[in-house]
GROMACS .gro file of C-alpha atoms in nm:
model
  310
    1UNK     CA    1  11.098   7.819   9.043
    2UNK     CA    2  10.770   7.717   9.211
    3UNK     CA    3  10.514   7.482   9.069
    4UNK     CA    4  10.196   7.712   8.910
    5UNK     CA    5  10.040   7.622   8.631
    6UNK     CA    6   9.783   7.894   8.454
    7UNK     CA    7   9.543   7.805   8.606
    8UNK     CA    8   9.640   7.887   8.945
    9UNK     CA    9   9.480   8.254   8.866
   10UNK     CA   10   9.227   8.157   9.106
   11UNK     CA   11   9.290   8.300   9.422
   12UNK     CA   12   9.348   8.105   9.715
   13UNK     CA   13   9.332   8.193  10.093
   14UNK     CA   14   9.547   7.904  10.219
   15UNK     CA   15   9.400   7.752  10.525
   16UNK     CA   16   9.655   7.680  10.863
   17UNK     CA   17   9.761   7.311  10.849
   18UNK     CA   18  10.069   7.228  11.083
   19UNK     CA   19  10.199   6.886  11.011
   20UNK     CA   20   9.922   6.640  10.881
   21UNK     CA   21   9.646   6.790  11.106
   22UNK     CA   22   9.371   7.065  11.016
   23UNK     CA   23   9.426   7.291  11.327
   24UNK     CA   24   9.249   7.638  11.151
   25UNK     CA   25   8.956   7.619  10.936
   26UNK     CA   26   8.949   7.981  10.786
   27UNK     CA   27   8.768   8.064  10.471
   28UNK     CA   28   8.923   7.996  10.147
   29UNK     CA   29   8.776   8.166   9.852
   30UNK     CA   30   8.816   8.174   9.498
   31UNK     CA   31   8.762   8.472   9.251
   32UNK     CA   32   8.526   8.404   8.975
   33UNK     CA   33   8.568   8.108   8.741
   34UNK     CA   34   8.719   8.204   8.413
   35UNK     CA   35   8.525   8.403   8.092
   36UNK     CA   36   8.372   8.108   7.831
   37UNK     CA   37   8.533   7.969   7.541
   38UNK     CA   38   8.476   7.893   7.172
   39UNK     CA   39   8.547   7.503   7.112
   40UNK     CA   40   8.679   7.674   6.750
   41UNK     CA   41   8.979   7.688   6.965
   42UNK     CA   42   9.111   7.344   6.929
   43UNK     CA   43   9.114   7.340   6.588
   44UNK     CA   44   9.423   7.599   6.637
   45UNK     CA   45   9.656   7.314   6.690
   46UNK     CA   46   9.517   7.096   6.436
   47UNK     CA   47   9.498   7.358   6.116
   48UNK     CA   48   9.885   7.428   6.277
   49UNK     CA   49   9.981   7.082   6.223
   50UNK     CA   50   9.837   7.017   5.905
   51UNK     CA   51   9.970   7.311   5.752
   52UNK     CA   52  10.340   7.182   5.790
   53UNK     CA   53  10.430   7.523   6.002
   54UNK     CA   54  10.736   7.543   6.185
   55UNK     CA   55  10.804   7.328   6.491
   56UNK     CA   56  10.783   7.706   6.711
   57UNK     CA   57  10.425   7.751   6.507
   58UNK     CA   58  10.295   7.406   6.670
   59UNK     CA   59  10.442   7.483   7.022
   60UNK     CA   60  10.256   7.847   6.995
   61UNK     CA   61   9.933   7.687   6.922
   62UNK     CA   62   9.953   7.441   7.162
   63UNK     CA   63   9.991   7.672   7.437
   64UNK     CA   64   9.697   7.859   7.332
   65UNK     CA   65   9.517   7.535   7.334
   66UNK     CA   66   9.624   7.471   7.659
   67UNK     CA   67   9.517   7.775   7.786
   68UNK     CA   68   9.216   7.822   7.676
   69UNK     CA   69   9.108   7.510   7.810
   70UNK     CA   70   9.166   7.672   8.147
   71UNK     CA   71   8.781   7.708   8.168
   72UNK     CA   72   8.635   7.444   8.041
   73UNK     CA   73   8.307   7.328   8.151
   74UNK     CA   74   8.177   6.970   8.201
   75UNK     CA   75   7.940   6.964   7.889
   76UNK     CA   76   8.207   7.100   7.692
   77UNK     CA   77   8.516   6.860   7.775
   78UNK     CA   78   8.263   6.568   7.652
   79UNK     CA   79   8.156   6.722   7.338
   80UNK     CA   80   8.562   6.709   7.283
   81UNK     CA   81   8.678   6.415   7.044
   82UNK     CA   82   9.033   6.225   7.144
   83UNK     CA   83   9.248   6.442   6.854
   84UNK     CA   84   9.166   6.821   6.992
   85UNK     CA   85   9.228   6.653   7.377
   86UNK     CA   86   9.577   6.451   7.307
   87UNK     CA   87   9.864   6.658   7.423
   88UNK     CA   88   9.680   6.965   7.495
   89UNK     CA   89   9.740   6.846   7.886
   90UNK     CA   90   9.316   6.898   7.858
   91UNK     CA   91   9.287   6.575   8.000
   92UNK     CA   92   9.482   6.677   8.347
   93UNK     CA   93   9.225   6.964   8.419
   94UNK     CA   94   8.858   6.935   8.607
   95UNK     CA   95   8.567   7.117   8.473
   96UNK     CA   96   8.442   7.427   8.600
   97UNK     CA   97   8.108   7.615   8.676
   98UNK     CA   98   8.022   7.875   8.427
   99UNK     CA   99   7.682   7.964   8.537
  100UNK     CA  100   7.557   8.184   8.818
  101UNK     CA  101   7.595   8.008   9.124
  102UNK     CA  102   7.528   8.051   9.467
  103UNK     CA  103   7.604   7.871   9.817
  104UNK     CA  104   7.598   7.498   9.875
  105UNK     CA  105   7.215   7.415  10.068
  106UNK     CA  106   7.136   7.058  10.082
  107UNK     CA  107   6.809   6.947  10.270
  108UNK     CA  108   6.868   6.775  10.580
  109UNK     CA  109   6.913   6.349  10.400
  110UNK     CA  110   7.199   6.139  10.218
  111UNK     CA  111   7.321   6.211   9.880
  112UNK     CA  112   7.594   6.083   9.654
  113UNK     CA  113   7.836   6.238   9.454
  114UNK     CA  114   8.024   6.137   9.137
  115UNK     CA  115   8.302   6.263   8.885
  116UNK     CA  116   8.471   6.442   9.192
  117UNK     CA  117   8.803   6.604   9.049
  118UNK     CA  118   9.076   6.757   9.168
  119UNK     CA  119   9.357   6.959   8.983
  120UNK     CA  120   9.663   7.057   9.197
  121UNK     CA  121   9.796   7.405   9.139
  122UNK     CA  122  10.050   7.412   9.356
  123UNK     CA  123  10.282   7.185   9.539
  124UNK     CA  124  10.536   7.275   9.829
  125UNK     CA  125  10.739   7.096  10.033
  126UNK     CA  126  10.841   7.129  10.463
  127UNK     CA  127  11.218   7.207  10.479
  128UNK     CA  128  11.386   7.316  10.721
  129UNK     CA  129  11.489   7.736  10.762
  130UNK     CA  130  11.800   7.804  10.544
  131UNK     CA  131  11.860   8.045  10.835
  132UNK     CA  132  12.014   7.885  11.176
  133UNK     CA  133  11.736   7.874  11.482
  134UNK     CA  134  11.466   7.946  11.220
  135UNK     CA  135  11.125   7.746  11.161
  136UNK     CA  136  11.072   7.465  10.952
  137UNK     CA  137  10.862   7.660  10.625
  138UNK     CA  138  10.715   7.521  10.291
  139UNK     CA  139  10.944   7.578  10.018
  140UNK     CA  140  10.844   7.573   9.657
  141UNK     CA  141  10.899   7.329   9.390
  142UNK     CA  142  10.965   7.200   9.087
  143UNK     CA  143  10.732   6.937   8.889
  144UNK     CA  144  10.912   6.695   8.736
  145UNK     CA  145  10.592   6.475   8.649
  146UNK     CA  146  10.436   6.501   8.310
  147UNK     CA  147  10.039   6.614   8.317
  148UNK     CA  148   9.941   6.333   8.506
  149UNK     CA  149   9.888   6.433   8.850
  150UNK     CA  150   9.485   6.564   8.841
  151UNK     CA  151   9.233   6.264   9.065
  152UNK     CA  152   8.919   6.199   8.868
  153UNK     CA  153   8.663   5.998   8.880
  154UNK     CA  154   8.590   5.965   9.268
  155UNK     CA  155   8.248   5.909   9.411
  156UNK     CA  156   8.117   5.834   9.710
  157UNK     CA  157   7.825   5.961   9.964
  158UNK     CA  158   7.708   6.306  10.105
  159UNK     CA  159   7.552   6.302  10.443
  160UNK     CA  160   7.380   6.637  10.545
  161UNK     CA  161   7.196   6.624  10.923
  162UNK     CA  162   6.906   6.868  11.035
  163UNK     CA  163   7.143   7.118  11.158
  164UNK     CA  164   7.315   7.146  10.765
  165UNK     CA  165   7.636   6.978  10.867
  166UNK     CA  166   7.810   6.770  10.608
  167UNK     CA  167   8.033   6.448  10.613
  168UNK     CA  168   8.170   6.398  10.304
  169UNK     CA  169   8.317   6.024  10.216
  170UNK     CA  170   8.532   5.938   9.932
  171UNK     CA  171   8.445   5.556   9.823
  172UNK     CA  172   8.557   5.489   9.462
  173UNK     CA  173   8.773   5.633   9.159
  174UNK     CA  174   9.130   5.763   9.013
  175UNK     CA  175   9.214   5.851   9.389
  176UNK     CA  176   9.609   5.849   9.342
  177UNK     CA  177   9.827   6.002   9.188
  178UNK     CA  178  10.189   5.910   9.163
  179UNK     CA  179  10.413   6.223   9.147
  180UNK     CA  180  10.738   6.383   9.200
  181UNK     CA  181  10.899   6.731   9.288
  182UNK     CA  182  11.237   6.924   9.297
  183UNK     CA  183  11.343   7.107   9.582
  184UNK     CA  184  11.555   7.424   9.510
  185UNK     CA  185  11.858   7.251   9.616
  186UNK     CA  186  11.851   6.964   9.386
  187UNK     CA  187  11.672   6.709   9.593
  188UNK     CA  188  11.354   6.538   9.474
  189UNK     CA  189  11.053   6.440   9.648
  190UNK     CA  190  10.825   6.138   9.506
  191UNK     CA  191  10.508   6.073   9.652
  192UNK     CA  192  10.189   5.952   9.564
  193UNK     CA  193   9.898   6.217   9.583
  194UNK     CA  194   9.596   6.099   9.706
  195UNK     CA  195   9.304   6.163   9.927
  196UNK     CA  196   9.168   5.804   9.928
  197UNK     CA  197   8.929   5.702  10.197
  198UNK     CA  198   8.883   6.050  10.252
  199UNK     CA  199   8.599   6.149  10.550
  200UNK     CA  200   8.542   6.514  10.591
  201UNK     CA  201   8.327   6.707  10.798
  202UNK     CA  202   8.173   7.043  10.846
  203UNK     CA  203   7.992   7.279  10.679
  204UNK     CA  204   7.817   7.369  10.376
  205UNK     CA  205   8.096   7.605  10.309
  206UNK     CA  206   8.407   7.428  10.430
  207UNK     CA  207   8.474   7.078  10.510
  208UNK     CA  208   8.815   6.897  10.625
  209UNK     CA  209   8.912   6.568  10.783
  210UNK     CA  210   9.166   6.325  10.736
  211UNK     CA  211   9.245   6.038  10.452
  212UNK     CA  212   9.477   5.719  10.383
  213UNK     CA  213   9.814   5.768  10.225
  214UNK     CA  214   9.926   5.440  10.034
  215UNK     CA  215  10.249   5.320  10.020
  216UNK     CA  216  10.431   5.474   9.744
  217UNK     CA  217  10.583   5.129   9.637
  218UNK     CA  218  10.439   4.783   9.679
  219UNK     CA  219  10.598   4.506   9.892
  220UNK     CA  220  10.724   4.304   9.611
  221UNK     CA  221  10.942   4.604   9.498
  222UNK     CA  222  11.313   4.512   9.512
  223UNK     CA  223  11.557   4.755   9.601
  224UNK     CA  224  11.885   4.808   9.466
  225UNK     CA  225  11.978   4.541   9.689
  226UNK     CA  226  11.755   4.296   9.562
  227UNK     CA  227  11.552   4.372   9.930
  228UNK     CA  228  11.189   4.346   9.899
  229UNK     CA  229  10.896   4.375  10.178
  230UNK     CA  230  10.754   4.036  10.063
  231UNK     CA  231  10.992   3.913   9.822
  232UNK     CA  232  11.383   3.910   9.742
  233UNK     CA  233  11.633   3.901   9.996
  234UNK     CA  234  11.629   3.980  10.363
  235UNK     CA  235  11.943   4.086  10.378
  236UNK     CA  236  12.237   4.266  10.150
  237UNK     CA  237  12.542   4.300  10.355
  238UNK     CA  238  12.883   4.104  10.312
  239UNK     CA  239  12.866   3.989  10.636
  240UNK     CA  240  12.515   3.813  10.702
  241UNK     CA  241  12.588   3.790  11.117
  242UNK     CA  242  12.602   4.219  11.041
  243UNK     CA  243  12.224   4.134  10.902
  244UNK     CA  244  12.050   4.265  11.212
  245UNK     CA  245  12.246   4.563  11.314
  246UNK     CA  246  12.000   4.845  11.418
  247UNK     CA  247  12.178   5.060  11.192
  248UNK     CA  248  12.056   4.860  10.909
  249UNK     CA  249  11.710   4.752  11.040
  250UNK     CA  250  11.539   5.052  10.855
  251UNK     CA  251  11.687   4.931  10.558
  252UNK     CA  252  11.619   4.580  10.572
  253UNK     CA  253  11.254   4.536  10.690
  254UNK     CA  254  11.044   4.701  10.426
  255UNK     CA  255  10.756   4.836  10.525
  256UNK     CA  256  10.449   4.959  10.346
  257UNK     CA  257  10.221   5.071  10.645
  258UNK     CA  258   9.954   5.351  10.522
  259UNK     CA  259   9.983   5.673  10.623
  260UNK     CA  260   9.739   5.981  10.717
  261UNK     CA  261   9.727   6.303  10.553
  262UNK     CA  262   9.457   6.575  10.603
  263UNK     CA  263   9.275   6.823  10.374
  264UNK     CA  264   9.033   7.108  10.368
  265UNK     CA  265   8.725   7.211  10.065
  266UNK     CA  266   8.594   7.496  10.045
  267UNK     CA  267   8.266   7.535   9.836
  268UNK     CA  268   8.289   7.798   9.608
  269UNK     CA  269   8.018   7.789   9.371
  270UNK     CA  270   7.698   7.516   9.355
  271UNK     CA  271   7.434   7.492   9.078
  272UNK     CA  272   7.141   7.361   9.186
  273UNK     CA  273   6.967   7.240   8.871
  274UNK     CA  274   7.290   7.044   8.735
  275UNK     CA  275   7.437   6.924   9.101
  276UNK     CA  276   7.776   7.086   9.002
  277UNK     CA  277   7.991   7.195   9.301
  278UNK     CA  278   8.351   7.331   9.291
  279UNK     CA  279   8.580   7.520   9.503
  280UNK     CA  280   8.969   7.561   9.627
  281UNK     CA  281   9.118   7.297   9.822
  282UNK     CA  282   9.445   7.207  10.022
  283UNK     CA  283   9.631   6.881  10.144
  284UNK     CA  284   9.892   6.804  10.402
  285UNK     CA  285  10.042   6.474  10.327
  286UNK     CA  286  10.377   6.258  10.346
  287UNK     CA  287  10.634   6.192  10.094
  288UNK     CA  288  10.754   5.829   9.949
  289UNK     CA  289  10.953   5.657  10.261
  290UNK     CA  290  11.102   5.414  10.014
  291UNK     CA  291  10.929   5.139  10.194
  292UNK     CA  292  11.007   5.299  10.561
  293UNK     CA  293  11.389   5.352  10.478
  294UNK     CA  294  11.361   5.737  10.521
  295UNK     CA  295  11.164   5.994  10.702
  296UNK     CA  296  10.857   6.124  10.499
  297UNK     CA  297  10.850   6.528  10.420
  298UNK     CA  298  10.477   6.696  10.457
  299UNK     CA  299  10.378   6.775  10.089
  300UNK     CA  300  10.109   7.063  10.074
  301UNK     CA  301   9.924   7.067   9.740
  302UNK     CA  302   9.663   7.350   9.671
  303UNK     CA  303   9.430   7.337   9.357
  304UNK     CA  304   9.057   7.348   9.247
  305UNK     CA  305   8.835   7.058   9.282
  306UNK     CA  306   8.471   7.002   9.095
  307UNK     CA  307   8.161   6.721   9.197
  308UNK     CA  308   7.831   6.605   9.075
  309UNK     CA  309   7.592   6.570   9.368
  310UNK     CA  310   7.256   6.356   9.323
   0.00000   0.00000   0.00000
């Protein structure tokens, strides 16, 4: 069954992305941002809890918490104390724009942005066709990581020129994520989400360039083995003349080289008095290659994202 959360009600054009590189940059658009909440809602799971109800009772309200929290805006998650957030999954969402906004139009200058967020919906993975002489296609997956995948945090600078082109930079912040996915055949699929170091240009509407993809593991990880990129052994055979066969050279010299991965933004909504922007996004990136052992898989991840801009 494919990774959606609730909040994936938003509706997403999905731009073209073959491999790790933005080759289309149609428009991606959302539908309007969800109806506003009562903050009376999180008390649901509390008054549950407290009244000793049944174990079912709890579960119920906590998936009403959950859900209504599906349009929460920035004011709103910090007027929230740490009992109605823990284990609501609250935490793992971004904010959202509420009010009547309209198109992002920044003056020709430099700007900066902060508490840029971004909540994956969606997560599939490049297989090959289960049907012989058929294309490689993005299958759907599985999460198998608790709420823990959302970036937060990130700032860095806006740079708009006197024709209203943008480059966006991420500098700073929560800008990985380490997570994990199923395929439908059993298989699973860590990587580390991320869009760190990411410079994007374009529009006002639409922006999309390339970032830095981390090694998955550090180079004093040991292997089974006891094989490490900067520690441990540097070889695990019987035989240690068999050390440097080239079927074994993968295995033995770890590697943890950064990789690239490439996304596209698409501004959906701006308010000009706060600085709020938010919108759709979606990532091309590569899997874990357990230190260069294996071949990485291109991960697409598709979700909403939310900025301040000052």
């Amino acid at each position: 069954m494919a990774f959606s959360v609730a909040r994936s009600a938003t509706a997403l054009k999905a731009t073209t992305l073959a491999g790790r590189k933005v080759e289309s940059k149609k428009s991606v658009k959302a539908a309007p941002v969800r109806a506003v909440k009562t903050v009376a809602e999180f008390n649901v799971l509390k008054a549950a809890q407290q009244a000793g109800k049944s174990a079912a009772a709890a579960l119920a309200a906590t998936a009403l918490v959950a859900g209504g929290a599906n349009a929460l805006t920035y004011n709103e998650l910090q007027n929230l104390t740490y009992l109605q957030v823990k284990g609501t999954g609250i935490a793992n969402t971004c904010p959202v724009i509420e009010t009547d906004g309209g198109a992002l139009k920044l003056k020709a200058g430099e700007y900066k942005f902060e508490k840029m967020c971004m909540e994956p919906t969606s997560f599939t993975v490049k297989e090959e066709s289960q049907f012989k002489g058929g294309e490689e296609e993005f299958v759907p997956t599985k999460l198998m990581t608790r709420l823990t995948y959302t970036l937060d945090e990130m700032s860095g600078t806006v740079k708009v020129d006197g024709a209203g082109n943008i480059t966006w930079t991420e500098l700073d912040g929560i800008d990985y994520a380490a997570t994990t996915v199923q395929l439908p055949g059993g298989e699973r699929v860590p990587f580390l989400f991320t869009v760190k170091e990411f410079v994007g240009k374009g529009n006002q509407a639409q922006f999309g360039g390339d970032f830095n993809v981390p090694s998955y593991r550090g180079s004093t990880f040991l292997d089974p083995k006891g094989r490490g990129g900067s520690t441990g052994y540097d070889t695990a055979v019987a035989l240690p003349a068999a050390g440097d066969a080239e079927e074994l050279e993968r295995e033995n010299n770890k590697s943890t080289k950064s990789l690239k991965g490439s996304a596209v933004f698409n501004v959906a909504k701006y308010d000009a008095e706060t600085g709020e922007v938010a919108g759709v996004f979606e990532s091309i990136q590569p899997s874990d290659t357990d230190l260069g052992a294996k071949t990485p898989k291109d991960v697409k991840v598709t979700g909403l994202w939310y900025a301040q801009i000052f």
